[in-house]
PDB file of C-alpha atoms in Angstrom:
ATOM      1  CA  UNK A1140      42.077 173.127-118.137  1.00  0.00           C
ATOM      2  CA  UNK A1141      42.941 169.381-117.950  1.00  0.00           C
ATOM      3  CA  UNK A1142      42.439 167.297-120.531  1.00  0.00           C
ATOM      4  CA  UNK A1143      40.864 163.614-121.116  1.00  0.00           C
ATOM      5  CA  UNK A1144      41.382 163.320-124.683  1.00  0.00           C
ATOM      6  CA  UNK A1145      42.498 160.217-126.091  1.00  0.00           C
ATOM      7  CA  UNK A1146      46.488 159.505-126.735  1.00  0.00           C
ATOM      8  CA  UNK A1147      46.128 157.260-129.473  1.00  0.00           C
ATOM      9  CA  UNK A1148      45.187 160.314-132.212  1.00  0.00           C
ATOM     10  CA  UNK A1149      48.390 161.419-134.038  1.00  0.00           C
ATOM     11  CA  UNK A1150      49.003 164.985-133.475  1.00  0.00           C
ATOM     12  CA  UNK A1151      48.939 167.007-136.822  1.00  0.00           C
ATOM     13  CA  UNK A1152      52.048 169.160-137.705  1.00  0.00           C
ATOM     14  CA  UNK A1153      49.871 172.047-137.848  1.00  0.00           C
ATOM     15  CA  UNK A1154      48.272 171.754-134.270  1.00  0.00           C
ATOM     16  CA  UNK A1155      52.002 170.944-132.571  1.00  0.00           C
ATOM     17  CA  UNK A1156      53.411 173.735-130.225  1.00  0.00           C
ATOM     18  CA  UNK A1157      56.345 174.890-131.200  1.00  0.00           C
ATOM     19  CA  UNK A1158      57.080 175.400-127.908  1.00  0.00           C
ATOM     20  CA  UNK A1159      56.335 173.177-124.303  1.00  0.00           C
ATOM     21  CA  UNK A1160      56.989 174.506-121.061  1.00  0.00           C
ATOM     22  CA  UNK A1161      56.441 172.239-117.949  1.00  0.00           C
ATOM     23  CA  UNK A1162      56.309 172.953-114.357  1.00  0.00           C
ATOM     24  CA  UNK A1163      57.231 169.254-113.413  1.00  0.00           C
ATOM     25  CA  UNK A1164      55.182 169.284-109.701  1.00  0.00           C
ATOM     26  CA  UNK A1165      54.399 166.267-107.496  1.00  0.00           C
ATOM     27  CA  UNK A1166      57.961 164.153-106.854  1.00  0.00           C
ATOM     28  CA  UNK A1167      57.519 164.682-102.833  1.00  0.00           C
ATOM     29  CA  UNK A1168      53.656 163.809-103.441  1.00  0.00           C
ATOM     30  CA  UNK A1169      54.425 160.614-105.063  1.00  0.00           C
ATOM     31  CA  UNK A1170      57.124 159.709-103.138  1.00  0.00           C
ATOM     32  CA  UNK A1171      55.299 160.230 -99.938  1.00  0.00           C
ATOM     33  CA  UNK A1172      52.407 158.375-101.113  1.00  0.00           C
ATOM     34  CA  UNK A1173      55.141 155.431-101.514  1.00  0.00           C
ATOM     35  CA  UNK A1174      56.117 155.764 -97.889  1.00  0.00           C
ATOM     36  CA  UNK A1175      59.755 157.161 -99.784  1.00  0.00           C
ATOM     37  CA  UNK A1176      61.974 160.117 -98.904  1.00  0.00           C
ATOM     38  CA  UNK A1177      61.535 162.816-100.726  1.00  0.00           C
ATOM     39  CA  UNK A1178      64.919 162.254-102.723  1.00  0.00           C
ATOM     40  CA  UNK A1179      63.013 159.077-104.433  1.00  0.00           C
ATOM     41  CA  UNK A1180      60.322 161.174-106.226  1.00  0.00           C
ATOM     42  CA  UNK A1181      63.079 163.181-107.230  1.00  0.00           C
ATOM     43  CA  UNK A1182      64.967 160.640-108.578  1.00  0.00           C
ATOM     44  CA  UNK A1183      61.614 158.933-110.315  1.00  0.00           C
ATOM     45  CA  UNK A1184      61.319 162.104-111.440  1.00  0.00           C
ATOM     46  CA  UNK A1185      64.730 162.080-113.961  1.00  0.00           C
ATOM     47  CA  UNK A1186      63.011 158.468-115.497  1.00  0.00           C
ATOM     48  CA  UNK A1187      59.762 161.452-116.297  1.00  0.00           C
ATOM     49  CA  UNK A1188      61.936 164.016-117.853  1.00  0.00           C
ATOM     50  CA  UNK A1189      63.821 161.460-119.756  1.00  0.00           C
ATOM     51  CA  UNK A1190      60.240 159.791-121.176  1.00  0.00           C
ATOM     52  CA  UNK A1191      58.664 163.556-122.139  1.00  0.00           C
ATOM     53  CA  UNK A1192      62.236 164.760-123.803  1.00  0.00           C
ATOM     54  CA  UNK A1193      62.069 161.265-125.876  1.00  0.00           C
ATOM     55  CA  UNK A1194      58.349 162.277-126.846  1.00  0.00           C
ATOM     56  CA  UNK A1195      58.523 166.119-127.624  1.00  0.00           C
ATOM     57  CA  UNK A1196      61.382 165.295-130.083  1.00  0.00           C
ATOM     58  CA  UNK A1197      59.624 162.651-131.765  1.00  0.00           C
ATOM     59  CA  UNK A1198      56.812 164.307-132.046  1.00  0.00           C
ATOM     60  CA  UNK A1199      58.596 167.831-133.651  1.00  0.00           C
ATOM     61  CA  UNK A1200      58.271 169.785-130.839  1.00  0.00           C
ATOM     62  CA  UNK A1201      61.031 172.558-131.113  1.00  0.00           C
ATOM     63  CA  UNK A1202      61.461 173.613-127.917  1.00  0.00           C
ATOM     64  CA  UNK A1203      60.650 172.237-124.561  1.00  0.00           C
ATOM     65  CA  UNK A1204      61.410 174.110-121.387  1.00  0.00           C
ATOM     66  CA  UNK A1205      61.574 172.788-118.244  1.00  0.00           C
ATOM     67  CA  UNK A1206      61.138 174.413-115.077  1.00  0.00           C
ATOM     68  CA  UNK A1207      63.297 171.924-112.695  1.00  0.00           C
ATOM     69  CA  UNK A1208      64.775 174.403-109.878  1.00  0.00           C
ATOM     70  CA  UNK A1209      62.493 177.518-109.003  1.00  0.00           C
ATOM     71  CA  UNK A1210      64.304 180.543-106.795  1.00  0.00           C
ATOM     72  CA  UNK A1211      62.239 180.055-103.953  1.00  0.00           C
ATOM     73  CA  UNK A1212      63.052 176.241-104.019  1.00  0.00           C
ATOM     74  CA  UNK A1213      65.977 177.399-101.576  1.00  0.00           C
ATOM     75  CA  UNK A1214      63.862 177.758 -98.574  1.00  0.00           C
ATOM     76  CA  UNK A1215      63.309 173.975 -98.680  1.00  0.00           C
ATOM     77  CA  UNK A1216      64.933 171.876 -96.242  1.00  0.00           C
ATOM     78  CA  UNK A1217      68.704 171.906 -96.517  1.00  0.00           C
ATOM     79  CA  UNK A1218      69.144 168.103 -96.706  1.00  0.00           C
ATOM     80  CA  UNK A1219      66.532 168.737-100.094  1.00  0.00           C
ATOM     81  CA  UNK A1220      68.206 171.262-101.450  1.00  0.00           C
ATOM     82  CA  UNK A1221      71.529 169.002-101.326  1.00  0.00           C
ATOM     83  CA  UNK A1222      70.463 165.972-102.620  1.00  0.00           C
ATOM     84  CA  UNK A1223      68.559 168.273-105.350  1.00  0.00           C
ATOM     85  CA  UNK A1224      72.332 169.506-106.152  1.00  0.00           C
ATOM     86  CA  UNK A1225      73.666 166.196-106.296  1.00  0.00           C
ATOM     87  CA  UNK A1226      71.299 164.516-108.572  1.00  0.00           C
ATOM     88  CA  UNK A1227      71.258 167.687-110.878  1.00  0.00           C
ATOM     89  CA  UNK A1228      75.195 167.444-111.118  1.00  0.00           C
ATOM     90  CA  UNK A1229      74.231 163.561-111.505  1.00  0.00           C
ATOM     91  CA  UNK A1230      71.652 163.884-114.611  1.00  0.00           C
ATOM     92  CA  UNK A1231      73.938 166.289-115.921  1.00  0.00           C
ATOM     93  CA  UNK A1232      76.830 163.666-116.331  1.00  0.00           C
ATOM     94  CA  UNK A1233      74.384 160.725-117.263  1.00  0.00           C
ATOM     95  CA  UNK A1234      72.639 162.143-119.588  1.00  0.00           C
ATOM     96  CA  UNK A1235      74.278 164.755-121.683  1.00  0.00           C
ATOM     97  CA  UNK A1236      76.005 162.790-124.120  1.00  0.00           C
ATOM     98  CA  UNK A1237      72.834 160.874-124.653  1.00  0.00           C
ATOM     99  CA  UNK A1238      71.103 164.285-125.819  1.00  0.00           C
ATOM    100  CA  UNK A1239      73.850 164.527-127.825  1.00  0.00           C
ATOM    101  CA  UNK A1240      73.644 161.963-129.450  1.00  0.00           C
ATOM    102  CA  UNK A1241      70.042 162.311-130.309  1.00  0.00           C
ATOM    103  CA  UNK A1242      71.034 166.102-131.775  1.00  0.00           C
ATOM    104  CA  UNK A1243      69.278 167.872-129.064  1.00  0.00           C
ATOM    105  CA  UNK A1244      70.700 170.676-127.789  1.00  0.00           C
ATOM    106  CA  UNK A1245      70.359 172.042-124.215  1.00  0.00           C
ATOM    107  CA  UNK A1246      70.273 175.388-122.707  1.00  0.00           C
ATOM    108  CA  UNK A1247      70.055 176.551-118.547  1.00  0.00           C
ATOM    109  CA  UNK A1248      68.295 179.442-117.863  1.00  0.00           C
ATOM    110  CA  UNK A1249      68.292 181.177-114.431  1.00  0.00           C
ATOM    111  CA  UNK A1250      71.018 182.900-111.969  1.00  0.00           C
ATOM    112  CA  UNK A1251      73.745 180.255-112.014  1.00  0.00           C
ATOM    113  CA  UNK A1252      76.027 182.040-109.054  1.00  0.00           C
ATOM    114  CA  UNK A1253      74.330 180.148-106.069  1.00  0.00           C
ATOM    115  CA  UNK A1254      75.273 177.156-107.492  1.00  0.00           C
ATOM    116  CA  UNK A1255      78.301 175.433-106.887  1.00  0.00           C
ATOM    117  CA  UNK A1256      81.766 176.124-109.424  1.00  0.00           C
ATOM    118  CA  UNK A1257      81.367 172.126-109.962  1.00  0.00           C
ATOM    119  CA  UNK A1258      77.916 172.223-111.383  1.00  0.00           C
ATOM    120  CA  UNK A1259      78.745 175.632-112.977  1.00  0.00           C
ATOM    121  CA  UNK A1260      81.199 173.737-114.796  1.00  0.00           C
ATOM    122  CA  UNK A1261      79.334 171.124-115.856  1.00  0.00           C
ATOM    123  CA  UNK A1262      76.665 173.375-116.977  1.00  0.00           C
ATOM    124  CA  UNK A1263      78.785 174.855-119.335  1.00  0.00           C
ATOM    125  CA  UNK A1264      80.660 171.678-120.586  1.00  0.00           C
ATOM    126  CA  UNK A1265      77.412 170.830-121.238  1.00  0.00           C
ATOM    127  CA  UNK A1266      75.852 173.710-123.496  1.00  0.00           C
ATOM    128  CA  UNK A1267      79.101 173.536-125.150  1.00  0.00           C
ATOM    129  CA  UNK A1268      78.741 170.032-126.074  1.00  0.00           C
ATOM    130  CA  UNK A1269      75.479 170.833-127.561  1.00  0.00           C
ATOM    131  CA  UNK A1270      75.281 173.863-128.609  1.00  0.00           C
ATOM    132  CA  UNK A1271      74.865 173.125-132.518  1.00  0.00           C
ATOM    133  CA  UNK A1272      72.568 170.543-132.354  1.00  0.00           C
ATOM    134  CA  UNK A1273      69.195 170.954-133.817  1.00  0.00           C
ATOM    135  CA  UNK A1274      66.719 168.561-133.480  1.00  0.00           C
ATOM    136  CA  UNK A1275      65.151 170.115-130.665  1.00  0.00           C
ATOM    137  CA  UNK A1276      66.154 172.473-127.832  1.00  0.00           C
ATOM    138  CA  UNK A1277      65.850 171.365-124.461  1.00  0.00           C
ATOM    139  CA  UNK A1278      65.849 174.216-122.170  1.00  0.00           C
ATOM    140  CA  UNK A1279      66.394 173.627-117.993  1.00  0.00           C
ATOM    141  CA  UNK A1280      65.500 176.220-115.567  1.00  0.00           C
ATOM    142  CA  UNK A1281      67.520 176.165-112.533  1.00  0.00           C
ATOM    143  CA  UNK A1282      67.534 179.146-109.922  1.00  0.00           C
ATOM    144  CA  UNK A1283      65.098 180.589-112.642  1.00  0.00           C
ATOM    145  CA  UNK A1284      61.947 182.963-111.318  1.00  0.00           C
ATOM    146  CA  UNK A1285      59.804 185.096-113.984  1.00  0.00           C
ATOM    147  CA  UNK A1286      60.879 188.331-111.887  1.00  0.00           C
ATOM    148  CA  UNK A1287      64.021 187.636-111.751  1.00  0.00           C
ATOM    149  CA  UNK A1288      64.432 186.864-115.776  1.00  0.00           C
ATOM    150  CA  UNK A1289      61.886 190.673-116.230  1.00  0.00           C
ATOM    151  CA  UNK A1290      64.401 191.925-113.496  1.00  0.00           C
ATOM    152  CA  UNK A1291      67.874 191.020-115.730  1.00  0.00           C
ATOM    153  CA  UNK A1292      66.460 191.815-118.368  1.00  0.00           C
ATOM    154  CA  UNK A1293      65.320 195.730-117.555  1.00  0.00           C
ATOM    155  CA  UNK A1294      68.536 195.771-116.025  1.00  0.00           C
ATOM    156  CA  UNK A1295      70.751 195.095-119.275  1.00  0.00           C
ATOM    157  CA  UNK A1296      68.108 197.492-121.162  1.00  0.00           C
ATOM    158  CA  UNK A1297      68.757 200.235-118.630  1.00  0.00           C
ATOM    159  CA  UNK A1298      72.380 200.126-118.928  1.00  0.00           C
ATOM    160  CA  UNK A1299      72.138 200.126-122.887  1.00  0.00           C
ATOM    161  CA  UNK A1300      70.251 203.486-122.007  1.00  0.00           C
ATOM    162  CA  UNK A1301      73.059 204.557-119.549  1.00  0.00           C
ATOM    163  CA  UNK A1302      75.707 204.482-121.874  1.00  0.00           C
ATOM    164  CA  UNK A1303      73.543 205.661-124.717  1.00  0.00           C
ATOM    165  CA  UNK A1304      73.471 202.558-127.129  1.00  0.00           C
ATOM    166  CA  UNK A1305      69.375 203.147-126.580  1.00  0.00           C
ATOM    167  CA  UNK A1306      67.012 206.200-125.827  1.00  0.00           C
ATOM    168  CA  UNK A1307      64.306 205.863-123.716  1.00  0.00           C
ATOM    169  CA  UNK A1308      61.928 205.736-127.001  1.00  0.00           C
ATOM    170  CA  UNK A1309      63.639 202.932-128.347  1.00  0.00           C
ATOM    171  CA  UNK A1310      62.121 200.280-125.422  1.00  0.00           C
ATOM    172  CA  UNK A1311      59.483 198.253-126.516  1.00  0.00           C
ATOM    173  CA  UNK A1312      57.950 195.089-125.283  1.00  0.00           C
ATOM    174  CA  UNK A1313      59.831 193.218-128.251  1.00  0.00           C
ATOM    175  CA  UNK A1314      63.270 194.778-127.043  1.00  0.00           C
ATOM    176  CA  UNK A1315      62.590 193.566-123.480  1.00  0.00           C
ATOM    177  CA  UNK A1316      61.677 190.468-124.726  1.00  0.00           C
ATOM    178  CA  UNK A1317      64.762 189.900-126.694  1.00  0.00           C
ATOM    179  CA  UNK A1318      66.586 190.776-123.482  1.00  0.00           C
ATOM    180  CA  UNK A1319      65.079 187.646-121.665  1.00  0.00           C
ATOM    181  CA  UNK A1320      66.401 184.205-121.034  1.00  0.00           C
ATOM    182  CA  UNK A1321      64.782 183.080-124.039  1.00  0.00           C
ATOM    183  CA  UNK A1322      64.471 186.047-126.132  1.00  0.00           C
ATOM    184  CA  UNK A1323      66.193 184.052-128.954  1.00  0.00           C
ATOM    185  CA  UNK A1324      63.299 181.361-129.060  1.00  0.00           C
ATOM    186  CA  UNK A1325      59.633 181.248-129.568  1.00  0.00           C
ATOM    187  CA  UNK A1326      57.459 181.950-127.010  1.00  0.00           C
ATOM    188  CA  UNK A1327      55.509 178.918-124.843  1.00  0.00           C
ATOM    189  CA  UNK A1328      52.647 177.694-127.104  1.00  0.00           C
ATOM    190  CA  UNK A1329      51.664 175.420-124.140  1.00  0.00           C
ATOM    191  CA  UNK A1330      52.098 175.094-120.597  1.00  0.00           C
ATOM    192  CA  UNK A1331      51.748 171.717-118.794  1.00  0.00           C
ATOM    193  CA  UNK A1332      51.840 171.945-114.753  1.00  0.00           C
ATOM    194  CA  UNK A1333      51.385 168.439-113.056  1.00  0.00           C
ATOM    195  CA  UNK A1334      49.982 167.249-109.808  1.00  0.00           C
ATOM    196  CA  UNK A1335      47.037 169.322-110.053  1.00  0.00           C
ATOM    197  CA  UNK A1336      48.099 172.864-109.095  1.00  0.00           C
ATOM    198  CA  UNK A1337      46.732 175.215-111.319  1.00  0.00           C
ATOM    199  CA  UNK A1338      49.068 178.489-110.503  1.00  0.00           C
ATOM    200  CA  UNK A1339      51.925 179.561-112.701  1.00  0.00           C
ATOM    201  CA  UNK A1340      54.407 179.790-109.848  1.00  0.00           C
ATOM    202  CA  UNK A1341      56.757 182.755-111.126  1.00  0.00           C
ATOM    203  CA  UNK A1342      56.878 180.746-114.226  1.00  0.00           C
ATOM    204  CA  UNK A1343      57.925 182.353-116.972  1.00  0.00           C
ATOM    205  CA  UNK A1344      55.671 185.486-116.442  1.00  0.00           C
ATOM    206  CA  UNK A1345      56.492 187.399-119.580  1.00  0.00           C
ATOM    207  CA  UNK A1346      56.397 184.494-122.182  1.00  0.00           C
ATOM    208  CA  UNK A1347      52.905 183.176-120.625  1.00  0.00           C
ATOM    209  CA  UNK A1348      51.004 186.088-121.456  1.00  0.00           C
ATOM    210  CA  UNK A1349      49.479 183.946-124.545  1.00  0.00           C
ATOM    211  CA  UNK A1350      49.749 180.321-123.951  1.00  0.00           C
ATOM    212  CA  UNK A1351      47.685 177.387-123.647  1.00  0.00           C
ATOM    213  CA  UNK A1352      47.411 176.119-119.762  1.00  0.00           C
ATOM    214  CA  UNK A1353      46.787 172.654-119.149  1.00  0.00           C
ATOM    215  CA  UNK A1354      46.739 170.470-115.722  1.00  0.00           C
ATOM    216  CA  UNK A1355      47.234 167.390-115.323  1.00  0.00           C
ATOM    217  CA  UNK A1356      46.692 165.595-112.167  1.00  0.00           C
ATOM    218  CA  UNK A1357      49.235 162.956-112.237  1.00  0.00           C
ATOM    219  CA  UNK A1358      52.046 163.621-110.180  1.00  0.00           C
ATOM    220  CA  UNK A1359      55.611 164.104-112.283  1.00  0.00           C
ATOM    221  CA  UNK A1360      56.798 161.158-111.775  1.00  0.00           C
ATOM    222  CA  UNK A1361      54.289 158.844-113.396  1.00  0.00           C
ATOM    223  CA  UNK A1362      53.915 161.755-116.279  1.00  0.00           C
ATOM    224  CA  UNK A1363      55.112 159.548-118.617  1.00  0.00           C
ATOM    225  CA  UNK A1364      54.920 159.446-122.864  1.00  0.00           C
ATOM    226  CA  UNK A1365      50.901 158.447-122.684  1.00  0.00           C
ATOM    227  CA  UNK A1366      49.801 161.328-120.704  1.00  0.00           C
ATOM    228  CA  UNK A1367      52.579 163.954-122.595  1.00  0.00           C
ATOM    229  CA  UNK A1368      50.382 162.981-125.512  1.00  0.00           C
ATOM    230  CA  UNK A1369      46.886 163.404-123.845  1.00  0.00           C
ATOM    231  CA  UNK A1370      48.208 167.063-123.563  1.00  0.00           C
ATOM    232  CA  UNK A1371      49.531 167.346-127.207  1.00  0.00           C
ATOM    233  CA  UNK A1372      45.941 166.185-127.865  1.00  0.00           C
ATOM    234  CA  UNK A1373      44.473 168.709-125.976  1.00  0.00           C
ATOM    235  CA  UNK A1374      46.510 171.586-127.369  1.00  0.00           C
ATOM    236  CA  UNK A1375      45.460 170.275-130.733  1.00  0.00           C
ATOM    237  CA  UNK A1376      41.704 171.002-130.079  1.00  0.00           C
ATOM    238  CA  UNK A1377      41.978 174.545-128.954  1.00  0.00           C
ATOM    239  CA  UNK A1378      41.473 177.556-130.883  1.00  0.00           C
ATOM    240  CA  UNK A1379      44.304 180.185-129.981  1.00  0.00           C
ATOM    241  CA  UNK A1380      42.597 183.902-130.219  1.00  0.00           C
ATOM    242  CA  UNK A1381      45.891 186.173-129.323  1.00  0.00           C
ATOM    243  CA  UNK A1382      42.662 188.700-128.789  1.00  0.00           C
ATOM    244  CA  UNK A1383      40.682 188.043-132.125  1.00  0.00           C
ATOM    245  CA  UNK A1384      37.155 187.436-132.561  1.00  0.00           C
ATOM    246  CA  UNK A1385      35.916 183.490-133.874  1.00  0.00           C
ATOM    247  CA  UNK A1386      34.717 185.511-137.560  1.00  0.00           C
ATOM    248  CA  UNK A1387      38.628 186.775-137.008  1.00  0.00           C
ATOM    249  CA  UNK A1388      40.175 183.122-136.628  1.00  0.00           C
ATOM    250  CA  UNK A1389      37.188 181.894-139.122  1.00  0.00           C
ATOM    251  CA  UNK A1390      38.374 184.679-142.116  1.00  0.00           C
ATOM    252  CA  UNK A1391      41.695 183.717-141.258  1.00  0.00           C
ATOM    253  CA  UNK A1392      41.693 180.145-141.809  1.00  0.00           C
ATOM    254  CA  UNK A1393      39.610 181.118-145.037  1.00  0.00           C
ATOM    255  CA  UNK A1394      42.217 182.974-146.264  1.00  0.00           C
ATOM    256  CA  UNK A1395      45.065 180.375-145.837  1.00  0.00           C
TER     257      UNK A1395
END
């Protein structure tokens, strides 16, 4: 759904998602729109992450995920792909310490051995730095596809089994789950995609299951803190079911 609600509401503590995951889509868009390489939207597209981080922890969002490097972003054109590299290994450096300084901790998700020992490096210096900060978790996913997270994650169940730390009878979906990238954090209360796609993209396939879609059409770059709150807003007028009846939500809210 996209959303044309007004950004000048406050959003409630009660009606904030605990949890935002963004597919950040439409850098090349914009930039060729500009008559820009591609590079440009990419870098415009830093200035966008920067503005929705600043907004999602002012606004008490817990955890935001961003989805900034899929696996099958490798079949792009090589000279992409390396100026992708560069500028992640370039964000990384800028803008760490300022997330640390502003208590927000940062976590990458996704297979980090096709990346270069450099940026490996830096990845880590850079959880490390953060890691007990608490004012909201930013999370990156680099190299990161939703088969490849259910994939690891079976795998490192399966070899619990093997060496008979589990039984068969012991997997669950909660045990899988706790297995995954994320298992540690709450699941997605929203998803934001930009630039007017409206497919999940082997997005976080497990944790999606219950979460709020919305689609914006502005392209990342120009996804800035107005239209982040347009789709707070939205979140904050719909009704989340997890497979309940309205009398079920009604009795519910009756209750509390």
């Amino acid at each position: 759904m996209t959303g044309t609600v007004s950004a000048e509401i406050p959003v409630s503590a009660d009606s904030r998602p605990r949890h935002v995951a963004i597919i950040m889509d439409g850098n090349n868009r914009w930039a060729k729109a500009r008559r820009l390489k591609g590079v440009a939207g990419h870098r415009a597209g830093v200035d966008a992450v920067r503005a929705v981080v600043e907004t999602c922890a002012r606004e008490g969002v817990e955890v935001l995920t961003l989805f900034a490097f899929s696996s099958e972003n490798w079949r792009r054109p090589q000279d992409e792909v390396s100026a992708l590299m560069k500028l992640f290994l370039f964000a990384l450096e800028r803008e760490v310490r300022k997330l640390h300084r502003n208590d927000i901790r940062l976590r990458i998700i996704g297979d980090r051995s096709a990346f270069s020992p450099a940026l490996q490096e830096h990845m880590e210096a850079a959880e490390e730095l953060t890691r007990n900060n608490a004012r909201m978790t930013l999370v990156i996913a680099a190299n990161y596809g939703g088969h490849w997270d259910i994939t690891q994650a079976t795998r490192q169940v399966a070899e619990k089994v093997r060496v008979g730390q589990l039984a068969p009878s012991d997997i669950t979906d909660d045990l899988i789950q706790q297995h995954l990238s994320i298992g540690d954090l709450p699941m997605p209360d929203l998803m934001i995609r930009t630039a007017g796609e409206q497919r999940v993209s082997n997005f976080m396939l497990w944790q999606l299951a219950y979460t709020e879609l919305y689609f914006s059409p502005v392209y990342w770059p120009d996804f800035q803190e107005e239209e982040m709150r347009k789709a707070l807003q939205a979140y904050a007028g719909r009704q989340r079911r997890f497979g309940q009846t309205d009398d079920q939500i009604a009795a519910k809210a009756i209750q509390q």
